CSV table of C-alpha atoms and ligand atoms in Angstrom, one decimal:
chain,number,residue,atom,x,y,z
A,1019,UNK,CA,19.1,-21.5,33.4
A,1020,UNK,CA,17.6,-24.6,31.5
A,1021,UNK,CA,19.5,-25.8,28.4
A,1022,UNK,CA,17.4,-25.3,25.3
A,1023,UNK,CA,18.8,-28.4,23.6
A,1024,UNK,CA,19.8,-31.8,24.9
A,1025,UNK,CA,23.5,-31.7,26.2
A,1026,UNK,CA,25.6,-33.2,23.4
A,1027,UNK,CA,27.8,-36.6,24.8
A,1028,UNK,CA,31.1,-35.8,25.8
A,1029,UNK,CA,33.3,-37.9,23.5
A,1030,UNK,CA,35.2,-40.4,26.0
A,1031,UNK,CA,37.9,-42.5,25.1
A,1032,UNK,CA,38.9,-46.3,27.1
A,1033,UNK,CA,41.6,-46.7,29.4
A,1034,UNK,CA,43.3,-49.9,29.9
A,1035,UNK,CA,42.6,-51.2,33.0
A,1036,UNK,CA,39.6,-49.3,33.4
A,1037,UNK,CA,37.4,-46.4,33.4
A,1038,UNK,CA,37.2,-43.3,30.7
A,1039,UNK,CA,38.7,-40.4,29.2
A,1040,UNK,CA,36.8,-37.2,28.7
A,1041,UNK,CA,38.1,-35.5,25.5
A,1042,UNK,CA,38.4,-31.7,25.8
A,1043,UNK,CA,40.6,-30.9,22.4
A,1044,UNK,CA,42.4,-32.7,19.7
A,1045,UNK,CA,45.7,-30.9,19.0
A,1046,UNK,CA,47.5,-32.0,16.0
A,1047,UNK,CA,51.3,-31.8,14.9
A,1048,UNK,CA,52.2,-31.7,11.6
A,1049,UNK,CA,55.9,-32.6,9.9
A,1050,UNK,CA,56.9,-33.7,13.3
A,1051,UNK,CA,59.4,-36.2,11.3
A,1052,UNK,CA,61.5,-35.8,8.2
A,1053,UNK,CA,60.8,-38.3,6.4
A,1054,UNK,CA,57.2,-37.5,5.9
A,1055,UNK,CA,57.9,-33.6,5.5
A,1056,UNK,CA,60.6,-34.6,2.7
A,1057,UNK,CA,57.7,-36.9,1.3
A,1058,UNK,CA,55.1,-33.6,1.1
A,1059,UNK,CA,57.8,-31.9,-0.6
A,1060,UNK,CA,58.4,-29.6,2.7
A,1061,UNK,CA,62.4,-29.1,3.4
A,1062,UNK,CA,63.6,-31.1,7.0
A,1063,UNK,CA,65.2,-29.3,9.5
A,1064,UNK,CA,68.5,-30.1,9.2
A,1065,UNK,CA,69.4,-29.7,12.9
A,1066,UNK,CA,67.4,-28.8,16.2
A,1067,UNK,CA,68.4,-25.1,15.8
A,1068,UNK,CA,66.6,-25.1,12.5
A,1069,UNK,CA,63.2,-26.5,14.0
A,1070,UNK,CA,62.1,-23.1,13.8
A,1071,UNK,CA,58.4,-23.8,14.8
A,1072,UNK,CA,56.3,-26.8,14.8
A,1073,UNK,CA,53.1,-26.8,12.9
A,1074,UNK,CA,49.7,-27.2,14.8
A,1075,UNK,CA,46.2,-27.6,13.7
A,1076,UNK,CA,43.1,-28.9,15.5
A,1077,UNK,CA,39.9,-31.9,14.9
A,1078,UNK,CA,37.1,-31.5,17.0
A,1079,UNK,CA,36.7,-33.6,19.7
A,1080,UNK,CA,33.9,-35.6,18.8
A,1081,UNK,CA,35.8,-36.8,15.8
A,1082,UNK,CA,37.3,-39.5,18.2
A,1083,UNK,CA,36.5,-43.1,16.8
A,1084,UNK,CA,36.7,-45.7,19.4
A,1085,UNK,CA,35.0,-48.3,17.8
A,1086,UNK,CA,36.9,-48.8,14.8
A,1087,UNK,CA,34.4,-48.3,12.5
A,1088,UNK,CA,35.1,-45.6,9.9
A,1089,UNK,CA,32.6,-44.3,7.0
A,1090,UNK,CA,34.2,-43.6,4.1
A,1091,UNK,CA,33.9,-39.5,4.3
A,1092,UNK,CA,32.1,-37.1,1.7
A,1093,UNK,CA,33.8,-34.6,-0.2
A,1094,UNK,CA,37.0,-36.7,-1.2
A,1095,UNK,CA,38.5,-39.2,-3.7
A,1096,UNK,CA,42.2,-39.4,-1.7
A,1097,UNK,CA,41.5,-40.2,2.2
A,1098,UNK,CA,44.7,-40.8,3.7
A,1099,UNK,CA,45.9,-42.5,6.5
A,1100,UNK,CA,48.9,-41.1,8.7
A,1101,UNK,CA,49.7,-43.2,12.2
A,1102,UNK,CA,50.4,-41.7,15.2
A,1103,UNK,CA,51.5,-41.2,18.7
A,1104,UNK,CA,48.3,-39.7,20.9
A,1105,UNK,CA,49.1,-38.0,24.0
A,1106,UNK,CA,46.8,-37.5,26.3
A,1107,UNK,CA,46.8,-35.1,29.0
A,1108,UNK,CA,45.8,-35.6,32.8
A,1109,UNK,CA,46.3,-32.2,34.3
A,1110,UNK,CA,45.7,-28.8,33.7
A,1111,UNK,CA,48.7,-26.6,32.8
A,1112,UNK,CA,49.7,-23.7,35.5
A,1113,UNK,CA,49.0,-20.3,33.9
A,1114,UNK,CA,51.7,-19.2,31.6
A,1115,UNK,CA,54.1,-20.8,29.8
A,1116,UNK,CA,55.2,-24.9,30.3
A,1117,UNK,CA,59.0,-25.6,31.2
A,1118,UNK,CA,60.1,-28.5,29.2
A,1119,UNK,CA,60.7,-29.8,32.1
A,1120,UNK,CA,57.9,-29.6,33.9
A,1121,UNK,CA,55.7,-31.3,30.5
A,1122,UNK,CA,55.8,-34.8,31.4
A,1123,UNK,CA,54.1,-34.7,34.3
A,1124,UNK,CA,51.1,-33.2,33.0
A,1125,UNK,CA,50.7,-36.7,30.6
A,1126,UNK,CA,48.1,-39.1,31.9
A,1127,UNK,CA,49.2,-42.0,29.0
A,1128,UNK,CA,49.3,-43.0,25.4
A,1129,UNK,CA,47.3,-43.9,22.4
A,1130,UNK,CA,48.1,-44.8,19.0
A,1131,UNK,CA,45.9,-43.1,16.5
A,1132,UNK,CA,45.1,-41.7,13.1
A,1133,UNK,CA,44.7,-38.8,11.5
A,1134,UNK,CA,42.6,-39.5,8.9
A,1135,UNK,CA,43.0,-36.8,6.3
A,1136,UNK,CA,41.4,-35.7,2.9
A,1137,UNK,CA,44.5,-35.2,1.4
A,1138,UNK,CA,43.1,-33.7,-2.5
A,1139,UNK,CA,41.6,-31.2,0.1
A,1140,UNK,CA,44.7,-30.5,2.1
A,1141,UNK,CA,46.4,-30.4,-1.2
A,1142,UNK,CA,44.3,-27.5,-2.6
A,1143,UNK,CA,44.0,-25.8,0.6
A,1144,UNK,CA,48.3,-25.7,0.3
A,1145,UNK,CA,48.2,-24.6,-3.0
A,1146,UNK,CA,45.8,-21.4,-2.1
A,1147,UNK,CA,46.9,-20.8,1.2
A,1148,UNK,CA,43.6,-21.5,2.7
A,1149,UNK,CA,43.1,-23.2,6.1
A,1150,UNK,CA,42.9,-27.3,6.2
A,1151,UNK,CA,40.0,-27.9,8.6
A,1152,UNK,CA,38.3,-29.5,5.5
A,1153,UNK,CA,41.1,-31.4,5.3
A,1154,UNK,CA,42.0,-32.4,8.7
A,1155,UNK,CA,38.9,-31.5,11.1
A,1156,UNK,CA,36.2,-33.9,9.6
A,1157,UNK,CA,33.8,-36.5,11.3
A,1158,UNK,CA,35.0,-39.5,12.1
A,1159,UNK,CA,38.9,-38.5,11.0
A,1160,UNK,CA,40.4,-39.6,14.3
A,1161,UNK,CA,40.2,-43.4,15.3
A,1162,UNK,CA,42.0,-43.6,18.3
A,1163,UNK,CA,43.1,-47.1,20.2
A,1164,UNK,CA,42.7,-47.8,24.5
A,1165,UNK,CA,44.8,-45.2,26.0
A,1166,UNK,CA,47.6,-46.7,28.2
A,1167,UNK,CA,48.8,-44.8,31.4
A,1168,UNK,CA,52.4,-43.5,30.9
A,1169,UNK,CA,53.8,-45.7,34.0
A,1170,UNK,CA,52.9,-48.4,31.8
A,1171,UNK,CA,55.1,-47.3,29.0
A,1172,UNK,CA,58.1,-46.5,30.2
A,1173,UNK,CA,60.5,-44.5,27.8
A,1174,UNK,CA,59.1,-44.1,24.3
A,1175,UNK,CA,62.2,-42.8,22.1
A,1176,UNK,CA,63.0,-46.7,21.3
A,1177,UNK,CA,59.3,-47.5,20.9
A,1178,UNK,CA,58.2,-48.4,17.3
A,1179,UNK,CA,55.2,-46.8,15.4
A,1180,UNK,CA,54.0,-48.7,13.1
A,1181,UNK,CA,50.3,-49.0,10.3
A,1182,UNK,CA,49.1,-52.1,8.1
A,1183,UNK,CA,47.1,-52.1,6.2
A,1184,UNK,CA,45.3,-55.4,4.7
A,1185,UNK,CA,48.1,-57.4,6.2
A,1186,UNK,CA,50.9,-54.7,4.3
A,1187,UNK,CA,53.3,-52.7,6.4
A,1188,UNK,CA,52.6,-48.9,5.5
A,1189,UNK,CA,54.5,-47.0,7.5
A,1190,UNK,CA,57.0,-47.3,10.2
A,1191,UNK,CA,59.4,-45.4,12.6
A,1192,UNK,CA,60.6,-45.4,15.7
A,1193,UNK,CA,59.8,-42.8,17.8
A,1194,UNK,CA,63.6,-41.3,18.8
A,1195,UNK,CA,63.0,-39.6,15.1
A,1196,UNK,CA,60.4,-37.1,15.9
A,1197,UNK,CA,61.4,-34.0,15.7
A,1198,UNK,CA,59.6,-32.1,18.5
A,1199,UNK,CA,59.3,-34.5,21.1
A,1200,UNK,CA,56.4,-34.9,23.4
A,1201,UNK,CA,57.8,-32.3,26.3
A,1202,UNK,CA,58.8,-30.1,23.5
A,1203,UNK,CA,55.2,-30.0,22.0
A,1204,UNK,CA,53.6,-29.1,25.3
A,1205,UNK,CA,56.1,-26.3,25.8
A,1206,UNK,CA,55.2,-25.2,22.4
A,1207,UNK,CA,51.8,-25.5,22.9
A,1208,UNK,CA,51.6,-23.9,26.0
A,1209,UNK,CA,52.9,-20.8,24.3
A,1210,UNK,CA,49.8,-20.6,22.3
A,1211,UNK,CA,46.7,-22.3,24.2
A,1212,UNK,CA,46.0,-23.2,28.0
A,1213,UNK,CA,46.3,-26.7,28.0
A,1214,UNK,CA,43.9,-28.7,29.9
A,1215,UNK,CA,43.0,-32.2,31.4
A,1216,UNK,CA,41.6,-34.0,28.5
A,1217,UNK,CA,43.5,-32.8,25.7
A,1218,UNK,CA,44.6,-34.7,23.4
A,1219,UNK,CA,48.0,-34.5,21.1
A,1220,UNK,CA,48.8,-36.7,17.8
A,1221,UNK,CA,52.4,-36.3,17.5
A,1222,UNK,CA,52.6,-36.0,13.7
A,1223,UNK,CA,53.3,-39.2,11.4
A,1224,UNK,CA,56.2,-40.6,9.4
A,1225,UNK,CA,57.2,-41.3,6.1
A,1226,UNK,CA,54.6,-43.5,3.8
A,1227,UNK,CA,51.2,-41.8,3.8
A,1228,UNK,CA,48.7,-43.4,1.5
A,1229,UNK,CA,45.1,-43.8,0.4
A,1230,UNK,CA,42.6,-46.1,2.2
A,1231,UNK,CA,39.9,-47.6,0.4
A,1232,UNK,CA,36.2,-48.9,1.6
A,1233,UNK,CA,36.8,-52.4,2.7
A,1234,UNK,CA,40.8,-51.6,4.3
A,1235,UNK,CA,41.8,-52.9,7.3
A,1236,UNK,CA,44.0,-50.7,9.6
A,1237,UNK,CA,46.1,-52.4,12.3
A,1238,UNK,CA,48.1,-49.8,14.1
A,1239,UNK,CA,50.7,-50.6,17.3
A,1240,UNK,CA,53.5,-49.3,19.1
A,1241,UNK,CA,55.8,-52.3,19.5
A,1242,UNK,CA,53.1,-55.0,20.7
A,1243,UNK,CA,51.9,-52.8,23.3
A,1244,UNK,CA,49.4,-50.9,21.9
A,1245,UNK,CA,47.0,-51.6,19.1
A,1246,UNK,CA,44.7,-50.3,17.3
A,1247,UNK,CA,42.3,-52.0,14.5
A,1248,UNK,CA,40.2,-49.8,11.9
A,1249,UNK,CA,37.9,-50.8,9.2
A,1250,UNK,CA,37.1,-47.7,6.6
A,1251,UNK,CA,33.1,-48.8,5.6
B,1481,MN,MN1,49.2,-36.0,10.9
């Protein structure tokens, strides 16, 4: 059979020392570290036997931004910025669920990203119990940097997270304070959706969430490692 319309591009994002990444899916965390949860006026889990269960949402994948260049997006006076961890997946799941332990070895590498966010949307969304697509799944709402192959890495628990923003720190954590932790996502995950080669994860974002005006510049890195730069238009 003959498609009817032309195929639409697959969104692809760089890797450091060459070639491409084929995005499938971009899963999202949310309150995936307690400062930020305290700062939305959501209660931290005191302990890991408190987690309960982490909080996922979903962008579509063609709202990847590789270029830095973000439009300023309809339908909101209160875009927010929230910097993040980006996992990217290089293998499909087997069937069933994922052992904790047998997570890592279904990451390809790392990214640092945002998830851009319409937060007077999210905000009503909250108050009515309504979905947050609106809020969360909109063009152009996730810039993401060069993904880095995990060999390259090493550990991350004592990497840094950080976002400026016009030359100002915004936010910043280290990432031994997320909650869930990357192998502890998957598993979760994996308990809800097949997870494939080519998805994506954004780990959730710490404490210091704030608006972005036309005009900002965004420089997010983990340590000096990985950086990404973002101008909202
Ligand atoms: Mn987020």
């Amino acid at each position: 059979m003959t498609d009817v319309i032309p195929t639409p591009p697959v969104p692809r994002v760089p890797v450091r020392g060459g070639g491409t990444f084929p995005v499938r899916r971009i899963y999202c965390v949310g309150r995936n570290f307690a400062d930020h949860a305290r700062e939305m006026g959501a209660t931290a889990p005191a302990s890991k036997a408190e987690r309960g269960t982490p909080v996922f949402f979903m962008k579509p994948a063609d709202a990847i931004v590789v270029d830095g260049d973000v439009a300023y997006p309809p339908g909101t006076q209160d875009l927010h910025h929230e910097v993040e961890l980006v996992v990217a997946l290089g293998q499909d799941a087997a069937a069933g669920e994922l052992a904790v332990d047998d997570a890592q070895a279904l990451v390809f590498g790392y990214a640092v990203g945002l998830d851009l966010t319409r937060r007077d949307l999210q905000a009503a969304a909250k108050a009515k119990g309504l979905p947050w697509d609106i809020a969360k799944g909109f063009d152009q709402s996730a810039p993401v940097s060069e993904l880095v192959p995990a060999a390259e890495l090493g550990a991350l628990a004592p990497r840094t997270l950080s976002l400026d923003v016009n030359g100002q720190r915004r936010q910043q954590s280290a990432l031994d304070q997320l909650i869930w932790d990357v192998p502890e996502i998957l598993h979760e995950l994996s308990k809800l959706y097949a997870l494939r080669a080519g998805d994506l994860v954004f780990m959730g974002t710490p404490a210091g969430v704030a608006a972005l005006q036309p005009g900002d510049e965004c420089v997010a890195r983990l340590d000096d490692v990985i950086e990404l730069r973002c101008r909202i238009r």
